[in-house]
PDB file of C-alpha atoms in Angstrom:
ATOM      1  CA  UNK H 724       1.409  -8.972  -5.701  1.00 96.00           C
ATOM      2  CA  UNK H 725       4.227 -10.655  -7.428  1.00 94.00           C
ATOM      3  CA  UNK H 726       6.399 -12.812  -6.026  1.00 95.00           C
ATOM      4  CA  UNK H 727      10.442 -13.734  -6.797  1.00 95.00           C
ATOM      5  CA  UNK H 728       9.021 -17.571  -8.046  1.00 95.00           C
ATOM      6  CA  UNK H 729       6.573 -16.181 -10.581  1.00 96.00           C
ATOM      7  CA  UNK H 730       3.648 -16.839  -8.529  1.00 97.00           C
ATOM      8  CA  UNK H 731       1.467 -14.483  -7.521  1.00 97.00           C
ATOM      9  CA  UNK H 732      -1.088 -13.199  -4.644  1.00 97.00           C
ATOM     10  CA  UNK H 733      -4.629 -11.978  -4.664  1.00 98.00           C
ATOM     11  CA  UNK H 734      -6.541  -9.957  -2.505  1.00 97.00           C
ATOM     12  CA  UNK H 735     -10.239  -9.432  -3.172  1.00 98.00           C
ATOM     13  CA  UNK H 736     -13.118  -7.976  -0.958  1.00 98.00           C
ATOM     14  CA  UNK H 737     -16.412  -9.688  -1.442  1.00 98.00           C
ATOM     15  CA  UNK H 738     -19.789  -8.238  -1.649  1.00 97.00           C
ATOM     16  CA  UNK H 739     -19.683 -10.064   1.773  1.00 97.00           C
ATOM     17  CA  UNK H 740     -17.062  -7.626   2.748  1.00 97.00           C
ATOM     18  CA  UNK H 741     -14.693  -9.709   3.839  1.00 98.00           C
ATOM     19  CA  UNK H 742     -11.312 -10.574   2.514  1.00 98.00           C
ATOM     20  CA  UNK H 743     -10.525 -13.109   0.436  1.00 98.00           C
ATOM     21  CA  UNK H 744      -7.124 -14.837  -0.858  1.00 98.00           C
ATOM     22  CA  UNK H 745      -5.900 -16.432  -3.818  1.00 97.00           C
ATOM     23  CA  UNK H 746      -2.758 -18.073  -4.721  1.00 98.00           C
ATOM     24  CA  UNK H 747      -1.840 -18.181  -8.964  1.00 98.00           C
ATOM     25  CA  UNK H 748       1.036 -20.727  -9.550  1.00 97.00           C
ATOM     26  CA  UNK H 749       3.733 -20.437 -11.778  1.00 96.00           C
ATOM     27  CA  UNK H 750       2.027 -22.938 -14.321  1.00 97.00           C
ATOM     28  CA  UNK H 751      -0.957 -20.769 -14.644  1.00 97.00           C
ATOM     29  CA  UNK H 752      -3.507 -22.654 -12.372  1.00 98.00           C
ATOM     30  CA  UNK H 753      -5.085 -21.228  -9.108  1.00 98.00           C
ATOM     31  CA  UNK H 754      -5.449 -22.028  -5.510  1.00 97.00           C
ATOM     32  CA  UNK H 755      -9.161 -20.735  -5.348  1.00 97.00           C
ATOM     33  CA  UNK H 756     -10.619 -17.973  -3.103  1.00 98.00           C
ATOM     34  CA  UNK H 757     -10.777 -18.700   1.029  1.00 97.00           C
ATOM     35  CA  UNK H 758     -11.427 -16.006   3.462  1.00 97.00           C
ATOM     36  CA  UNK H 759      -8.697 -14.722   5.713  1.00 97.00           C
ATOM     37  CA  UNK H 760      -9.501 -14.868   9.400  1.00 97.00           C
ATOM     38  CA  UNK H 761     -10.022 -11.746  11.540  1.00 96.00           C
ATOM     39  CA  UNK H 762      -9.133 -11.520  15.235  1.00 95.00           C
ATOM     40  CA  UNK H 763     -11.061 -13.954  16.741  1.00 93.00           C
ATOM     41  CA  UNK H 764     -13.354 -14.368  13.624  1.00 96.00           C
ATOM     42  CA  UNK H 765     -13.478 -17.084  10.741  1.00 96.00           C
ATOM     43  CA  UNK H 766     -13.556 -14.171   8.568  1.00 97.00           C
ATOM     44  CA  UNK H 767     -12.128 -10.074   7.970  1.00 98.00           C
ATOM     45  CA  UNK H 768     -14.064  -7.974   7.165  1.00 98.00           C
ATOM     46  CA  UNK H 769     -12.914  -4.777   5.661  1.00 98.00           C
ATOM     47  CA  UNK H 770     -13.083  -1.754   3.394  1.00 94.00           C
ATOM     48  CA  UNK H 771     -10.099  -1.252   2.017  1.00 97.00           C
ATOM     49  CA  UNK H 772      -6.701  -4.062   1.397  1.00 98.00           C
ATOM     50  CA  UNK H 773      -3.444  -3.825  -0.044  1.00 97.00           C
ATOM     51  CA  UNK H 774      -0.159  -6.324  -0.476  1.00 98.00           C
ATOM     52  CA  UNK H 775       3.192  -6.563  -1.567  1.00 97.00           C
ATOM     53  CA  UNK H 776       5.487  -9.582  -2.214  1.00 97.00           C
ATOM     54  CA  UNK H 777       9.126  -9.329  -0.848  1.00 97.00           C
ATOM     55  CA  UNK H 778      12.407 -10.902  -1.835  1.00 96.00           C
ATOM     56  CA  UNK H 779      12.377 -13.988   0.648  1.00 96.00           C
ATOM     57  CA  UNK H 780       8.978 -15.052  -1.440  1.00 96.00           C
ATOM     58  CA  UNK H 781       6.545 -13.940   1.439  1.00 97.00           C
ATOM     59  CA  UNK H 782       3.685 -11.075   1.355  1.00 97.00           C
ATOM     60  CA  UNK H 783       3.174  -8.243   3.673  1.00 98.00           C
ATOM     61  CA  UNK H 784      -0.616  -7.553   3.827  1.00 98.00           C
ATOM     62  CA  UNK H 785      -2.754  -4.545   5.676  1.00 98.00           C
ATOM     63  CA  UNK H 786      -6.308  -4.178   5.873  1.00 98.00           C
ATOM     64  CA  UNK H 787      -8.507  -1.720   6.922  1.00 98.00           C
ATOM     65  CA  UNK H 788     -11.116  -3.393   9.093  1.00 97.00           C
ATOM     66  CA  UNK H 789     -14.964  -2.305   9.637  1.00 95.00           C
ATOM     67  CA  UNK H 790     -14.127  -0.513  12.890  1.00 96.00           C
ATOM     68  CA  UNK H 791     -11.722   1.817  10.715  1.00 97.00           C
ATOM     69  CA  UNK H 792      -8.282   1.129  11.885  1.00 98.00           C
ATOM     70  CA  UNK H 793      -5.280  -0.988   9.932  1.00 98.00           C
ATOM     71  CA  UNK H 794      -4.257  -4.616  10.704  1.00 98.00           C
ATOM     72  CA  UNK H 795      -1.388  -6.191   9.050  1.00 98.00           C
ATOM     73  CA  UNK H 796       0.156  -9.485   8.937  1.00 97.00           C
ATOM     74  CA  UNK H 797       2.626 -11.529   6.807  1.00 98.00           C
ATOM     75  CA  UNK H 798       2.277 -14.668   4.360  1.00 97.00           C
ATOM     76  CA  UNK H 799       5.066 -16.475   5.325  1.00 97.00           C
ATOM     77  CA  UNK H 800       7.264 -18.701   2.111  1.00 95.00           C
ATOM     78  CA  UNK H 801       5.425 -21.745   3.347  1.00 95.00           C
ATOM     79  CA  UNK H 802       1.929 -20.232   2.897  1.00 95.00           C
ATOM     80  CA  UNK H 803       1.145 -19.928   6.841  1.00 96.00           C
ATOM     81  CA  UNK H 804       0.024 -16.761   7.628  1.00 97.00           C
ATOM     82  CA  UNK H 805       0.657 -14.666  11.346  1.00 97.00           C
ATOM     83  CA  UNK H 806      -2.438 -13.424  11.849  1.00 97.00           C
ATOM     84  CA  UNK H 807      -3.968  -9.822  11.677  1.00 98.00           C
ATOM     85  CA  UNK H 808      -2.682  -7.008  14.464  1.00 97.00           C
ATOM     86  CA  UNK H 809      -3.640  -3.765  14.982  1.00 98.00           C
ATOM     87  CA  UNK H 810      -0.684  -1.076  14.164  1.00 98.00           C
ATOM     88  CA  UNK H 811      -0.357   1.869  16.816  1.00 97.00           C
ATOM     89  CA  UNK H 812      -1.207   5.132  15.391  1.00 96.00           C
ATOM     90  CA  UNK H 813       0.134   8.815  16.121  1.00 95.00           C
ATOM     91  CA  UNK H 814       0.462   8.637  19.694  1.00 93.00           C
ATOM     92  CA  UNK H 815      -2.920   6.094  19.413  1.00 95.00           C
ATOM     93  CA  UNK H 816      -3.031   2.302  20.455  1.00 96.00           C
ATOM     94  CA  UNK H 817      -4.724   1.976  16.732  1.00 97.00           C
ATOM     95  CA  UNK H 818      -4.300   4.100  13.666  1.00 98.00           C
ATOM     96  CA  UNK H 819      -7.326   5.105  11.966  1.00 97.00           C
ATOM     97  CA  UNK H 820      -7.521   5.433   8.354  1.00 98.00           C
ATOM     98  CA  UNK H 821      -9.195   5.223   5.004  1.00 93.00           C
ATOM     99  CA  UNK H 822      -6.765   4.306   2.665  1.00 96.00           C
ATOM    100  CA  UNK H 823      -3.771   2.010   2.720  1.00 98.00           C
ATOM    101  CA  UNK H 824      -1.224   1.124   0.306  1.00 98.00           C
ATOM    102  CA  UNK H 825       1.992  -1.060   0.477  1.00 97.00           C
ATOM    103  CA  UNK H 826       5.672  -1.756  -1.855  1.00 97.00           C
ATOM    104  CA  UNK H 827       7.897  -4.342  -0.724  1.00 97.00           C
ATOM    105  CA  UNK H 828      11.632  -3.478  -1.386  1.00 97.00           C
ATOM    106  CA  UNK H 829      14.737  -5.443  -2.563  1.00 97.00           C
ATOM    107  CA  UNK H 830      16.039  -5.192   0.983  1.00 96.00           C
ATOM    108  CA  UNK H 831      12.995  -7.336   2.350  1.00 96.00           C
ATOM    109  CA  UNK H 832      11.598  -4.042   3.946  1.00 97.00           C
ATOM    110  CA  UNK H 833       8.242  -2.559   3.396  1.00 97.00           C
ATOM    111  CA  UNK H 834       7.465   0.862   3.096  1.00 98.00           C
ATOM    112  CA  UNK H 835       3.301   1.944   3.759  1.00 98.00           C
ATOM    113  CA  UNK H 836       1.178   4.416   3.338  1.00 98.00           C
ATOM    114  CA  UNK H 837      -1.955   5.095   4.832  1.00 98.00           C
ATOM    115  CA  UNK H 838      -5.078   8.501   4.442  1.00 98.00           C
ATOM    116  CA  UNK H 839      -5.724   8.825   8.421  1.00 97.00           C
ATOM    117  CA  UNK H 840      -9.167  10.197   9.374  1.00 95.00           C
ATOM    118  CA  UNK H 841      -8.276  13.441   9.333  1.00 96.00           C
ATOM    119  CA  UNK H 842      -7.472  13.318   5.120  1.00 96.00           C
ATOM    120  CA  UNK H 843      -3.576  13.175   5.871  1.00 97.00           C
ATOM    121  CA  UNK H 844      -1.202  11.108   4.556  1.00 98.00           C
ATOM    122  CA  UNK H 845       0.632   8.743   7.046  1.00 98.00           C
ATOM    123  CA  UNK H 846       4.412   6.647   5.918  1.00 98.00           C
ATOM    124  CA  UNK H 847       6.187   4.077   8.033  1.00 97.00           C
ATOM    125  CA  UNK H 848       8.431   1.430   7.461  1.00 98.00           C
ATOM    126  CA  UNK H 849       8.440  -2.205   8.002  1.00 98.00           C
ATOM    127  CA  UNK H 850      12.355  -3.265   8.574  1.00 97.00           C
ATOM    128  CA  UNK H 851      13.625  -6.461   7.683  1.00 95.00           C
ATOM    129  CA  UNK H 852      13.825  -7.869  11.486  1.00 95.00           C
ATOM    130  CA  UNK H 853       9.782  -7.013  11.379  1.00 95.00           C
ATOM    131  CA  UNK H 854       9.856  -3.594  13.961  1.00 97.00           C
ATOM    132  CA  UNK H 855       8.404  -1.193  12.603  1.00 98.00           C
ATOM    133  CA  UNK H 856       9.151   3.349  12.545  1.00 97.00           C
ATOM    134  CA  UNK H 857       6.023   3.918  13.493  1.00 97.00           C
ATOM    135  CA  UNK H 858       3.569   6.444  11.429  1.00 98.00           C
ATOM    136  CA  UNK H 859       4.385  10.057  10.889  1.00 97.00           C
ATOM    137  CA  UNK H 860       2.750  12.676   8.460  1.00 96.00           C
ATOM    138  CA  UNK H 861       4.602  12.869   5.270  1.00 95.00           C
ATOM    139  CA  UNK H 862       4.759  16.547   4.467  1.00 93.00           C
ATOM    140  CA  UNK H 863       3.871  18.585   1.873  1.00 90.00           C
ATOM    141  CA  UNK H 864       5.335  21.551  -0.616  1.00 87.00           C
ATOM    142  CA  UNK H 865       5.659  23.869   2.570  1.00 86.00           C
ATOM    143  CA  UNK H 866       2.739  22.078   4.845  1.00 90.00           C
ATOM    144  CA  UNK H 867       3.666  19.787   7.788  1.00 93.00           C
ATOM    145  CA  UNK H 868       1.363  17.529   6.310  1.00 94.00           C
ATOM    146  CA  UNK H 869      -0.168  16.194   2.767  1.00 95.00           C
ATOM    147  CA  UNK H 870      -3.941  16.089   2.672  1.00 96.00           C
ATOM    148  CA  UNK H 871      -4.846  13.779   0.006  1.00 97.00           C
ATOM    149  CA  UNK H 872      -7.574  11.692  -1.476  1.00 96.00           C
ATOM    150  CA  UNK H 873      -5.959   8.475  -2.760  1.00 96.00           C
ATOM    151  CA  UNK H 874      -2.717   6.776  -2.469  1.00 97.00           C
ATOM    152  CA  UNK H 875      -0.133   4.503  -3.796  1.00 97.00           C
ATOM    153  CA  UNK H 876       2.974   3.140  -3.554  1.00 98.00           C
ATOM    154  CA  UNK H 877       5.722   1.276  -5.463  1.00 97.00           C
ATOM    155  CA  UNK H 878       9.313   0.093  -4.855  1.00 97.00           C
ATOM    156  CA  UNK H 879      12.375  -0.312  -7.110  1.00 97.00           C
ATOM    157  CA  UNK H 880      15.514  -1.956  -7.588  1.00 96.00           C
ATOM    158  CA  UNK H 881      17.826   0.643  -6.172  1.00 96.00           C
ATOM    159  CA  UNK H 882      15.867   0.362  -2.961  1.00 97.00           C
ATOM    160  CA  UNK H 883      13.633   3.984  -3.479  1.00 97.00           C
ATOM    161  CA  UNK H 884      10.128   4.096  -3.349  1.00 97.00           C
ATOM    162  CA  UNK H 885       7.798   6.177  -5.911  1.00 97.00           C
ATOM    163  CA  UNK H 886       4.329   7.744  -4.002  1.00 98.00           C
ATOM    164  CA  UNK H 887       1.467   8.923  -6.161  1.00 97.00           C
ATOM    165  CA  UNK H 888      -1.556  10.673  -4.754  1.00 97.00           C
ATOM    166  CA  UNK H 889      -4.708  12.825  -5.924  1.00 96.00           C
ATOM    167  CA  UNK H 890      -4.161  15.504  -3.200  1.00 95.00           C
ATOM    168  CA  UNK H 891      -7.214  17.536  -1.844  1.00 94.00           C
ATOM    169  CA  UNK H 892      -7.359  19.329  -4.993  1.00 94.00           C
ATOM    170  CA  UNK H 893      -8.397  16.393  -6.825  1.00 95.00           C
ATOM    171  CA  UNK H 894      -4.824  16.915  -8.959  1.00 96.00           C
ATOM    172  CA  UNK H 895      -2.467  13.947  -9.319  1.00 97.00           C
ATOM    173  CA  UNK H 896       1.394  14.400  -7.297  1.00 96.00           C
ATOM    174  CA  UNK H 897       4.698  12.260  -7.924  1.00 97.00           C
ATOM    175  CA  UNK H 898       7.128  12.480  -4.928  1.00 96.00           C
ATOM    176  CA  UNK H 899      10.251   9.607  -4.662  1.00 97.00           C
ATOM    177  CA  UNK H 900      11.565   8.343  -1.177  1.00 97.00           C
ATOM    178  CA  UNK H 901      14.981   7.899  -1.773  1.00 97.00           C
ATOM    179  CA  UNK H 902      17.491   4.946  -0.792  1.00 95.00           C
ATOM    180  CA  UNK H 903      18.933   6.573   1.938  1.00 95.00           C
ATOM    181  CA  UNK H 904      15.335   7.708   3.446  1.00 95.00           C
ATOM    182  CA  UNK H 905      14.998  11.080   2.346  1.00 95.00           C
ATOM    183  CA  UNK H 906      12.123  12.229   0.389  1.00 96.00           C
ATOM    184  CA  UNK H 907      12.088  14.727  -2.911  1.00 95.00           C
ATOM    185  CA  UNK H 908       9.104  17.327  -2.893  1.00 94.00           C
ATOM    186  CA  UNK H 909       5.995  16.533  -4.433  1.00 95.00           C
ATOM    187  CA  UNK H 910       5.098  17.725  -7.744  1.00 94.00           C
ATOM    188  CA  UNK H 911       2.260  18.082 -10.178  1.00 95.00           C
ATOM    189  CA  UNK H 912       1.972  15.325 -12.978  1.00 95.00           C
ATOM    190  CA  UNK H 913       1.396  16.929 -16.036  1.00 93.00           C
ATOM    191  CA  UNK H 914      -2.177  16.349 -18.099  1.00 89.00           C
ATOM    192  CA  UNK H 915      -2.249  15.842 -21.539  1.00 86.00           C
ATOM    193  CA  UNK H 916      -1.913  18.431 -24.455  1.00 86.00           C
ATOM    194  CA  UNK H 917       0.536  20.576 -21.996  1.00 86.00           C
ATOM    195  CA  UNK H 918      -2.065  21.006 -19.004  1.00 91.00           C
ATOM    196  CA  UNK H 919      -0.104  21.407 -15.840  1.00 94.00           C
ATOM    197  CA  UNK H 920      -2.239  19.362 -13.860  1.00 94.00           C
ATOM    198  CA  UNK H 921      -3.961  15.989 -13.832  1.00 94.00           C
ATOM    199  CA  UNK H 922      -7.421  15.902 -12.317  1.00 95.00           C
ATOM    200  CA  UNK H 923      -8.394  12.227 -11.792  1.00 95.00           C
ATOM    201  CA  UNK H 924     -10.304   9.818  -9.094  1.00 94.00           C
ATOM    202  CA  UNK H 925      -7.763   7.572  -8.399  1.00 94.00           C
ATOM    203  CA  UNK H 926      -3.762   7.244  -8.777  1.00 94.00           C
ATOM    204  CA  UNK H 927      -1.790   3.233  -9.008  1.00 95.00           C
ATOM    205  CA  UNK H 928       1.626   3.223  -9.337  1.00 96.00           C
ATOM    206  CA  UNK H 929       4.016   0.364 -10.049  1.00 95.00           C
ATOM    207  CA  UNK H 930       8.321  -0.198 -10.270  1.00 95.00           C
ATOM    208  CA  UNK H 931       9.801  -1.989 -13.276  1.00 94.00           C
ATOM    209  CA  UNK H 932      13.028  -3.649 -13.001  1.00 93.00           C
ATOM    210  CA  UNK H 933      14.731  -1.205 -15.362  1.00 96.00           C
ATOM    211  CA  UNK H 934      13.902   1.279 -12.963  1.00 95.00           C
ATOM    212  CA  UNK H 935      10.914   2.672 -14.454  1.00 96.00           C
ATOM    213  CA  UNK H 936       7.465   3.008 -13.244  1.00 96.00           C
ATOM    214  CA  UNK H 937       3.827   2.858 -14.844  1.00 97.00           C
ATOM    215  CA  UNK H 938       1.076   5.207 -13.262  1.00 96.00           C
ATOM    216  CA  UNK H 939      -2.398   4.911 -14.282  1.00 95.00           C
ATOM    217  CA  UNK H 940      -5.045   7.403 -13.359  1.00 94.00           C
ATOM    218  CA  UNK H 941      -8.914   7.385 -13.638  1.00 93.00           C
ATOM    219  CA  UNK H 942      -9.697  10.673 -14.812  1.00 86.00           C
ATOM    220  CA  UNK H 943     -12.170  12.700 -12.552  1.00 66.00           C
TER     221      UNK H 943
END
């Protein structure tokens, strides 16, 4: 994650499987790996991480954690760090889930998106006071809900969000969340040489300043 100083964050799991953090300075040198604490534990361990750098220069971070549920917490400017909680699921103390992803926006909210357990994808915001929506299903073309394989996430200058997935059909989708909270439909990302579709593994999406955004795909 990038940061409004030019420094940046890093998340990495081990082959420990635990998290690990890095800061890179804006002359180029690094901090060096430590592990991030768990709840209770000198270390947290977990299968899947994501962060995003906001405005104000601090990080929003979620992991999911060996037991299967997501834990966030914040970097704060000064490099202290809140600790990991637990977010409440869909009517559930803890939400469950496989895949997480994360954008900061220019408003110093966060929008995330998580796969729950049962292959749907999950959005809630972050607001800028730190309360949070709570998760709900993000729907499909028609469907109450989006079944999908991988996600991701990226925010941009106007304050919209851009979501790429590989739904359950292994195809790539593009949907936008728009500034005032509304969401477009999804639709299929066309493959090369005029194919309609884009089978792939994986789908990463980032925002560009201009407004733009770069997706990259591994191809299934």
């Amino acid at each position: 994650a990038g940061l409004p100083d030019g420094s940046s964050q890093v998340l990495a799991i081990g082959n420990d499987g635990n998290v690990y953090h890095q800061t890179r300075f804006t002359n180029g040198s690094w901090s060096g790996f430590a592990p991030l604490p768990g709840i209770g534990t000198p270390t947290m361990a977990a299968w899947d991480v994501a962060i995003a750098g906001l405005p104000d220069g601090s990080a929003q971070v979620l992991a999911i954690g060996n037991d299967g549920n997501v834990y966030h917490q914040t970097r704060f400017t000064n490099g202290s760090w809140s600790g990991f909680a637990p977010l409440p699921g869909v009517g559930t103390p803890t939400m469950a889930a496989w895949r997480v992803a994360l954008a900061g926006l220019p408003d110093g909210s966060s929008q995330v998106l998580a796969i729950g357990n049962d292959g749907n994808v999950y959005h809630q915001t972050r607001f800028t006071n730190g309360s949070w929506s709570g998760f709900a299903a993000l729907p499909g073309n028609g469907t109450p809900t989006t079944a999908a394989r991988t996600v991701g996430i990226a925010g941009l200058p106007d304050g919209s969000s851009q979501v790429a997935v590989v739904g359950s059909d292994g195809n790539v989708y593009h949907k936008t969340r728009f500034k005032n909270g509304s969401w477009s439909v999804f639709g299929a990302v066309q493959g090369p040489y005029g194919a309609s579709t884009f089978p792939a593994q994986r789908a990463a999406i980032a925002g560009l300043p201009d407004g733009s955004s770069q997706l990259v795909v591994t191809r299934s």
